[in-house]
Amino acid sequence: MLIANKRASHTDYPNELKTILSVESAEQSRQWLKNWKLLSSSATPLWDLPDAAARLGVARLSIKDESVRSPLGSFKALGAPIALVRLILRLWPEHDLDPKGLIEGRYKAMLTNLVVISATDGNHGKALAAAAQTIGCNCVVVLHANVSAEREQAIAAYGAQIIRVRGNYDGSVEEAARLAKENGWHVVSDTSYEGYEAIPRDVMQGYGAIAAEIVEQSESHADESAFTHVFLQGGVGGLAAGVASYLWQIHGPKRPRFVVVEPRQADCLYQSALEGRAAKATGSVDSVMAGLACGEASPLAWKILERCIDDFMTIGDEDAIRAMGRLAAGTGADIPLVIGESGAAGYAGVEVVMRDSQLAHTIGLNGQSRVLVISTEGATAPSVYSECVGETADSVLARQAQWLEATIR
Ligand SMILES: Cc1ncc(COP(=O)(O)O)c(C=O)c1O
């Protein structure tokens, strides 16, 4: 399913949106994040997949590989640490704390009584737990029933206290808010709700680093983007808002066409486009794309998305699984890549569109199109990955190493 968003604008980036997300603030976050030991010191790779482009019938297909952003395995490592740093700066303005020192853990002694809490599908909670551990505060993570034991252990390994609740993601968000109020803890969530916007804004702002690197690596210029189409997977909408707002501000009216891709069962952004406001999903909110299994759009993200996402589409779990396999396989010219269930959704969206000539025509995808997708995670749940791809992540990585050796030689 795909709908065009009639509210999408191709003007300059509006000034009123700069108070939510801006290139300037994204750049500041990026500089501070450079001091976090769990983030790669170099840009994540932007790979061209020429064989996939030829098979799909587009001129160029590029993939930004966020699986290697951090040992945490996903792009979420860019959000939680910066939100936590900015929260601490706001809590203790009189201390004149050095943000770089905070992220390096130099203020641990003064933070031992600070407790942060968040709900998560997995990746945000892991990033928050790891950030809290480095910075020196305590972390509680609320998990809903569908988060696997494997993901729970990965979060607990970074010292977080885990609380399990029944129901889905939205129930865990409510429980985190309730516990915070009851205990005087601070919610550090990647989704916004009424009266709670500053922290999710900071989280989204952290994701701008991905777009900044894309602009540099693709040699895009203000008046010409290297890409005509950008496919962005949507959970609550934070990733899409963080990346699309950055590219919109850089390219203005010449920005690429943005397409948001969600699981059919967790279509809260698609429903938001239909209703014209941040809305709830209509499906079961249970998908193999665990990071995208969100029942409610983030209202703050929606303020950005409603103005710049040109199309909203949904895909099936089987589409994501097929995409993971294709990307893992690689070809003579395409590097084999380890891309997790949610990570493959953007690419899966391109495949779904190109299978249907009517859809491709609707969004102007053709032999001249230069398409960008973002792999937002690696094998963050290794057993699910092996089951979906029929091969372990380590085995794919071994083939990747061989491919690199053969190609670079
Ligand atoms: C791997 C992955 N990709 C994409 C997303 C979507 O991000 P957002 O919820 O900000 O839309 C998530 C969210 O957890 C995720 O874990």
JSON list of C-alpha atoms and ligand atoms in Angstrom, two decimals, residues 75-76 123 207 233-239 291-292 342 376-377, ligand 1:
[
{"chain": "A", "resi": 75, "resn": "PHE", "atom": "CA", "xyz": [21.91, 3.92, 14.29]},
{"chain": "A", "resi": 76, "resn": "LYS", "atom": "CA", "xyz": [20.15, 4.35, 17.64]},
{"chain": "A", "resi": 123, "resn": "ASN", "atom": "CA", "xyz": [17.80, -0.68, 20.01]},
{"chain": "A", "resi": 207, "resn": "TYR", "atom": "CA", "xyz": [20.36, 11.05, 13.81]},
{"chain": "A", "resi": 233, "resn": "GLN", "atom": "CA", "xyz": [11.94, 3.11, 7.43]},
{"chain": "A", "resi": 234, "resn": "GLY", "atom": "CA", "xyz": [9.50, 4.36, 10.06]},
{"chain": "A", "resi": 235, "resn": "GLY", "atom": "CA", "xyz": [8.89, 3.30, 13.64]},
{"chain": "A", "resi": 236, "resn": "VAL", "atom": "CA", "xyz": [7.62, 6.33, 15.57]},
{"chain": "A", "resi": 237, "resn": "GLY", "atom": "CA", "xyz": [9.11, 8.57, 12.84]},
{"chain": "A", "resi": 238, "resn": "GLY", "atom": "CA", "xyz": [12.28, 9.85, 14.51]},
{"chain": "A", "resi": 239, "resn": "LEU", "atom": "CA", "xyz": [14.82, 8.45, 12.05]},
{"chain": "A", "resi": 291, "resn": "GLY", "atom": "CA", "xyz": [12.31, -1.73, 15.68]},
{"chain": "A", "resi": 292, "resn": "LEU", "atom": "CA", "xyz": [9.44, -0.59, 13.48]},
{"chain": "A", "resi": 342, "resn": "SER", "atom": "CA", "xyz": [14.21, -3.34, 10.50]},
{"chain": "A", "resi": 376, "resn": "THR", "atom": "CA", "xyz": [19.67, 1.07, 10.21]},
{"chain": "A", "resi": 377, "resn": "GLU", "atom": "CA", "xyz": [20.85, -2.08, 11.98]},
{"chain": "B", "resi": 1, "resn": "LIG", "atom": "C1", "xyz": [16.81, -0.68, 13.40]},
{"chain": "B", "resi": 1, "resn": "LIG", "atom": "C2", "xyz": [15.77, 0.38, 13.44]},
{"chain": "B", "resi": 1, "resn": "LIG", "atom": "N1", "xyz": [15.46, 1.02, 12.31]},
{"chain": "B", "resi": 1, "resn": "LIG", "atom": "C3", "xyz": [14.55, 2.00, 12.29]},
{"chain": "B", "resi": 1, "resn": "LIG", "atom": "C4", "xyz": [13.87, 2.37, 13.43]},
{"chain": "B", "resi": 1, "resn": "LIG", "atom": "C5", "xyz": [12.83, 3.45, 13.35]},
{"chain": "B", "resi": 1, "resn": "LIG", "atom": "O1", "xyz": [13.16, 4.59, 14.06]},
{"chain": "B", "resi": 1, "resn": "LIG", "atom": "P1", "xyz": [12.03, 5.56, 14.63]},
{"chain": "B", "resi": 1, "resn": "LIG", "atom": "O2", "xyz": [11.29, 4.82, 15.68]},
{"chain": "B", "resi": 1, "resn": "LIG", "atom": "O3", "xyz": [12.78, 6.73, 15.14]},
{"chain": "B", "resi": 1, "resn": "LIG", "atom": "O4", "xyz": [11.14, 5.88, 13.47]},
{"chain": "B", "resi": 1, "resn": "LIG", "atom": "C6", "xyz": [14.17, 1.74, 14.64]},
{"chain": "B", "resi": 1, "resn": "LIG", "atom": "C7", "xyz": [13.50, 2.10, 15.88]},
{"chain": "B", "resi": 1, "resn": "LIG", "atom": "O5", "xyz": [13.73, 1.54, 16.94]},
{"chain": "B", "resi": 1, "resn": "LIG", "atom": "C8", "xyz": [15.15, 0.72, 14.65]},
{"chain": "B", "resi": 1, "resn": "LIG", "atom": "O6", "xyz": [15.50, 0.08, 15.77]}
]
